[in-house]
Amino acid sequence: METSMHVDAFSDALKGFGTSMDPAMNTIPLAVPYISKQTLARLWATDSMARTCVTLPIDDAVRPGYEILGAEDPKTLTDEAKRLNLTQVLKLAGYWQRHYGGALVCFGYKDGQSVDKPAIAGKELSYIKVYPKSSINVQPSDLEQDPANPRYGKANFYRVLRAGMFIGGEVQWHWSRCIELKGESIPDDPESMSGADLDVQYWGASIHQGAMARLADYGMTMQALGALMREASSSV
């Protein structure tokens, strides 16, 4: 009886598995450009799957509500939270952080100062605004340059672009009136930063960055299935 040894699991010279001709051994990730803010805006408006990936965990997180602990007058704080529409603020902050790769929460105080001046502690909060990364322009000159400063590398001012019903231009917000919510972290090395524009370098990337190809595949698959269904239901 002839005996044989099967080594297909390790290499196969005929098929190329496990050899230098093996496609799996010669497959490497491509350098994919970072998603532009224009593409992300269209994705939010037209792709329900991408939007669900963003909103579902945030909606689940805020659905049970919240309780303010340690307050002398919890009802007053609860009333203030309703006045400021805090639940919607939290949702938008999470949405824009995940979808655009960064968000800025801005606090308007009744302190008699313009928003480009440092906030005065103890003043009443008038409103809260949330802006996506796509509406914020941070320039290198806006960053803290002193390595001895605890805010080294962070923005001293945030230039928020006015859009929609507002007249064009920008509003500068002082850092003491804002909270940064950054996106997916990007390693601070030349290879990772290659191809990243300034806002991606500062804020980070969208959660869709690594899933964009899968989202495109899903969208094209659903379109193809829809076309097949229409063809199948057409009368001959």
Tab-separated table of C-alpha atoms in Angstrom:
chain	number	residue	atom	x	y	z
A	1	MET	CA	0.000	0.000	0.000
A	2	GLU	CA	1.355	3.366	-0.941
A	3	THR	CA	1.446	6.012	1.728
A	4	SER	CA	1.202	9.716	1.230
A	5	MET	CA	1.556	12.830	3.400
A	6	HIS	CA	-0.883	15.675	2.926
A	7	VAL	CA	0.612	19.117	3.473
A	8	ASP	CA	-2.131	21.125	1.757
A	9	ALA	CA	-2.795	23.002	4.988
A	10	PHE	CA	0.744	24.393	4.868
A	11	SER	CA	1.666	24.713	1.219
A	12	ASP	CA	0.504	23.658	-2.200
A	13	ALA	CA	2.960	24.157	-5.033
A	14	LEU	CA	0.281	23.520	-7.658
A	15	LYS	CA	-2.208	26.050	-6.317
A	16	GLY	CA	0.345	28.424	-4.888
A	17	PHE	CA	-0.961	28.237	-1.313
A	18	GLY	CA	1.776	28.950	1.211
A	19	THR	CA	4.278	29.904	-1.493
A	20	SER	CA	5.506	33.228	-2.785
A	21	MET	CA	2.628	33.087	-5.309
A	22	ASP	CA	-0.019	32.857	-2.588
A	23	PRO	CA	-2.337	35.904	-2.921
A	24	ALA	CA	-2.887	35.982	0.841
A	25	MET	CA	0.841	36.292	1.493
A	26	ASN	CA	1.103	39.181	-0.940
A	27	THR	CA	-1.944	41.131	0.203
A	28	ILE	CA	-1.311	44.360	2.069
A	29	PRO	CA	-3.591	47.268	3.033
A	30	LEU	CA	-3.747	50.087	0.512
A	31	ALA	CA	-3.165	53.707	1.396
A	32	VAL	CA	-6.781	54.914	1.534
A	33	PRO	CA	-7.393	58.687	1.604
A	34	TYR	CA	-9.253	60.085	4.576
A	35	ILE	CA	-12.948	60.706	3.976
A	36	SER	CA	-13.646	64.332	3.083
A	37	LYS	CA	-16.166	66.389	5.019
A	38	GLN	CA	-18.242	66.751	1.837
A	39	THR	CA	-18.502	62.954	1.516
A	40	LEU	CA	-19.398	62.637	5.200
A	41	ALA	CA	-22.155	65.242	4.800
A	42	ARG	CA	-23.643	63.332	1.851
A	43	LEU	CA	-23.274	60.059	3.743
A	44	TRP	CA	-25.297	61.420	6.656
A	45	ALA	CA	-28.020	62.715	4.354
A	46	THR	CA	-28.386	59.692	2.078
A	47	ASP	CA	-27.038	56.511	3.714
A	48	SER	CA	-29.346	55.131	6.406
A	49	MET	CA	-26.929	52.305	7.287
A	50	ALA	CA	-24.057	54.715	7.955
A	51	ARG	CA	-26.365	56.941	9.993
A	52	THR	CA	-27.611	53.993	12.052
A	53	CYS	CA	-24.023	52.950	12.844
A	54	VAL	CA	-23.562	56.416	14.316
A	55	THR	CA	-26.847	56.985	16.127
A	56	LEU	CA	-27.688	53.557	17.548
A	57	PRO	CA	-25.140	53.395	20.426
A	58	ILE	CA	-25.709	57.070	21.298
A	59	ASP	CA	-29.497	56.683	21.387
A	60	ASP	CA	-29.140	53.559	23.530
A	61	ALA	CA	-26.867	55.431	25.937
A	62	VAL	CA	-29.255	58.333	26.571
A	63	ARG	CA	-32.548	56.428	26.346
A	64	PRO	CA	-32.666	55.462	30.065
A	65	GLY	CA	-32.207	59.125	30.999
A	66	TYR	CA	-29.837	60.338	33.675
A	67	GLU	CA	-29.828	61.237	37.345
A	68	ILE	CA	-28.002	64.212	38.844
A	69	LEU	CA	-26.291	63.070	42.025
A	70	GLY	CA	-24.912	65.156	44.890
A	71	ALA	CA	-27.009	68.239	44.115
A	72	GLU	CA	-28.677	70.234	46.899
A	73	ASP	CA	-31.665	70.913	44.671
A	74	PRO	CA	-31.939	68.151	42.022
A	75	LYS	CA	-35.261	69.490	40.691
A	76	THR	CA	-33.739	72.863	39.837
A	77	LEU	CA	-30.905	71.169	37.972
A	78	THR	CA	-33.365	68.902	36.178
A	79	ASP	CA	-35.396	71.930	35.107
A	80	GLU	CA	-32.202	73.603	33.860
A	81	ALA	CA	-31.296	70.472	31.900
A	82	LYS	CA	-34.695	70.599	30.205
A	83	ARG	CA	-34.332	74.323	29.486
A	84	LEU	CA	-30.952	73.722	27.876
A	85	ASN	CA	-32.298	70.675	25.998
A	86	LEU	CA	-29.416	68.678	27.461
A	87	THR	CA	-30.515	65.284	26.118
A	88	GLN	CA	-30.501	66.550	22.532
A	89	VAL	CA	-27.145	68.251	23.134
A	90	LEU	CA	-25.633	64.971	24.343
A	91	LYS	CA	-27.023	63.111	21.344
A	92	LEU	CA	-25.738	65.630	18.810
A	93	ALA	CA	-22.315	65.695	20.467
A	94	GLY	CA	-22.093	61.909	20.163
A	95	TYR	CA	-23.433	61.889	16.617
A	96	TRP	CA	-20.979	64.457	15.277
A	97	GLN	CA	-18.030	63.015	17.179
A	98	ARG	CA	-18.584	59.585	15.659
A	99	HIS	CA	-19.732	60.582	12.182
A	100	TYR	CA	-17.443	63.523	11.397
A	101	GLY	CA	-14.566	62.456	13.629
A	102	GLY	CA	-14.853	65.311	16.089
A	103	ALA	CA	-17.247	67.778	17.691
A	104	LEU	CA	-17.111	70.953	19.753
A	105	VAL	CA	-19.526	71.727	22.584
A	106	CYS	CA	-19.742	75.489	23.182
A	107	PHE	CA	-21.236	77.134	26.273
A	108	GLY	CA	-22.817	80.565	26.158
A	109	TYR	CA	-22.665	82.330	29.530
A	110	LYS	CA	-24.420	85.466	30.751
A	111	ASP	CA	-21.117	87.081	31.684
A	112	GLY	CA	-21.234	90.194	29.521
A	113	GLN	CA	-18.234	89.005	27.496
A	114	SER	CA	-17.932	88.092	23.847
A	115	VAL	CA	-17.347	84.412	23.165
A	116	ASP	CA	-13.732	85.004	22.126
A	117	LYS	CA	-12.903	86.137	25.679
A	118	PRO	CA	-12.193	83.809	28.649
A	119	ALA	CA	-15.287	82.657	30.496
A	120	ILE	CA	-15.985	84.139	33.933
A	121	ALA	CA	-16.577	81.451	36.549
A	122	GLY	CA	-19.913	81.291	38.360
A	123	LYS	CA	-22.013	82.957	35.657
A	124	GLU	CA	-25.373	81.601	34.529
A	125	LEU	CA	-25.393	79.312	31.508
A	126	SER	CA	-27.530	80.717	28.722
A	127	TYR	CA	-27.266	78.084	25.981
A	128	ILE	CA	-25.219	75.161	24.647
A	129	LYS	CA	-24.287	74.707	21.005
A	130	VAL	CA	-22.758	71.644	19.336
A	131	TYR	CA	-20.743	71.918	16.125
A	132	PRO	CA	-19.325	69.121	13.972
A	133	LYS	CA	-15.660	69.072	13.069
A	134	SER	CA	-16.606	70.080	9.532
A	135	SER	CA	-17.739	73.504	10.823
A	136	ILE	CA	-14.567	74.216	12.807
A	137	ASN	CA	-11.391	75.708	11.414
A	138	VAL	CA	-8.328	75.207	13.610
A	139	GLN	CA	-5.086	76.680	12.288
A	140	PRO	CA	-1.559	75.895	13.541
A	141	SER	CA	-1.313	79.494	14.801
A	142	ASP	CA	-4.319	78.831	17.076
A	143	LEU	CA	-2.489	76.082	18.988
A	144	GLU	CA	-0.640	76.533	22.261
A	145	GLN	CA	3.062	76.516	21.386
A	146	ASP	CA	4.608	76.486	24.884
A	147	PRO	CA	5.667	72.938	25.914
A	148	ALA	CA	5.530	74.002	29.562
A	149	ASN	CA	1.847	74.895	29.272
A	150	PRO	CA	-0.606	72.099	30.211
A	151	ARG	CA	-2.568	72.994	27.066
A	152	TYR	CA	0.439	72.457	24.791
A	153	GLY	CA	-0.741	71.406	21.326
A	154	LYS	CA	-4.386	72.296	22.034
A	155	ALA	CA	-6.345	75.114	20.436
A	156	ASN	CA	-6.582	78.444	22.239
A	157	PHE	CA	-9.362	79.499	19.875
A	158	TYR	CA	-11.858	77.640	17.716
A	159	ARG	CA	-13.000	79.303	14.512
A	160	VAL	CA	-16.593	78.156	13.972
A	161	LEU	CA	-17.871	78.704	10.449
A	162	ARG	CA	-21.303	80.268	10.211
A	163	ALA	CA	-23.677	78.548	7.809
A	164	GLY	CA	-27.333	77.905	7.114
A	165	MET	CA	-29.587	80.869	7.939
A	166	PHE	CA	-26.654	82.863	9.308
A	167	ILE	CA	-24.565	85.224	7.224
A	168	GLY	CA	-21.220	83.727	6.214
A	169	GLY	CA	-18.061	84.257	8.181
A	170	GLU	CA	-16.793	82.741	11.385
A	171	VAL	CA	-17.060	83.163	15.136
A	172	GLN	CA	-14.060	82.672	17.397
A	173	TRP	CA	-14.705	80.778	20.613
A	174	HIS	CA	-12.240	80.899	23.494
A	175	TRP	CA	-11.156	77.464	24.711
A	176	SER	CA	-12.519	78.079	28.231
A	177	ARG	CA	-16.052	78.091	26.790
A	178	CYS	CA	-15.675	74.813	24.894
A	179	ILE	CA	-15.268	71.062	25.301
A	180	GLU	CA	-13.487	69.074	22.609
A	181	LEU	CA	-14.753	65.656	21.560
A	182	LYS	CA	-12.175	64.112	19.256
A	183	GLY	CA	-12.674	61.284	16.776
A	184	GLU	CA	-10.812	58.070	16.108
A	185	SER	CA	-7.179	58.474	17.131
A	186	ILE	CA	-4.482	58.685	14.473
A	187	PRO	CA	-0.892	57.804	15.471
A	188	ASP	CA	1.307	60.872	15.573
A	189	ASP	CA	3.847	59.654	13.032
A	190	PRO	CA	4.670	60.746	9.453
A	191	GLU	CA	3.281	57.582	7.844
A	192	SER	CA	-0.099	57.846	9.575
A	193	MET	CA	-0.341	61.599	9.035
A	194	SER	CA	0.478	61.296	5.328
A	195	GLY	CA	-2.540	62.409	3.317
A	196	ALA	CA	-4.408	63.723	6.370
A	197	ASP	CA	-5.502	67.349	6.184
A	198	LEU	CA	-5.205	69.706	9.156
A	199	ASP	CA	-8.603	68.968	10.667
A	200	VAL	CA	-8.028	65.188	10.577
A	201	GLN	CA	-4.581	65.642	12.106
A	202	TYR	CA	-6.041	67.674	14.967
A	203	TRP	CA	-9.415	66.033	15.547
A	204	GLY	CA	-9.009	62.464	14.327
A	205	ALA	CA	-10.986	60.365	11.860
A	206	SER	CA	-14.606	59.333	11.424
A	207	ILE	CA	-15.743	55.897	12.572
A	208	HIS	CA	-16.558	55.258	8.899
A	209	GLN	CA	-12.906	55.522	7.870
A	210	GLY	CA	-12.211	51.798	8.213
A	211	ALA	CA	-15.669	50.727	7.064
A	212	MET	CA	-16.159	52.912	3.988
A	213	ALA	CA	-15.502	50.061	1.538
A	214	ARG	CA	-18.004	47.824	3.358
A	215	LEU	CA	-20.618	50.591	3.345
A	216	ALA	CA	-20.111	51.034	-0.398
A	217	ASP	CA	-20.371	47.269	-0.961
A	218	TYR	CA	-23.583	47.126	1.059
A	219	GLY	CA	-25.109	50.063	-0.815
A	220	MET	CA	-24.268	48.630	-4.238
A	221	THR	CA	-25.535	45.176	-3.203
A	222	MET	CA	-28.889	46.583	-2.087
A	223	GLN	CA	-29.189	48.597	-5.306
A	224	ALA	CA	-28.441	45.495	-7.390
A	225	LEU	CA	-31.003	43.443	-5.451
A	226	GLY	CA	-33.585	46.162	-5.949
A	227	ALA	CA	-32.896	46.183	-9.678
A	228	LEU	CA	-33.233	42.380	-9.830
A	229	MET	CA	-36.544	42.517	-7.967
A	230	ARG	CA	-37.889	45.104	-10.374
A	231	GLU	CA	-36.794	43.011	-13.344
A	232	ALA	CA	-38.316	39.869	-11.841
A	233	SER	CA	-41.648	41.567	-11.274
A	234	SER	CA	-41.813	43.077	-14.781
A	235	SER	CA	-44.359	41.471	-17.086
A	236	VAL	CA	-43.038	39.759	-20.204
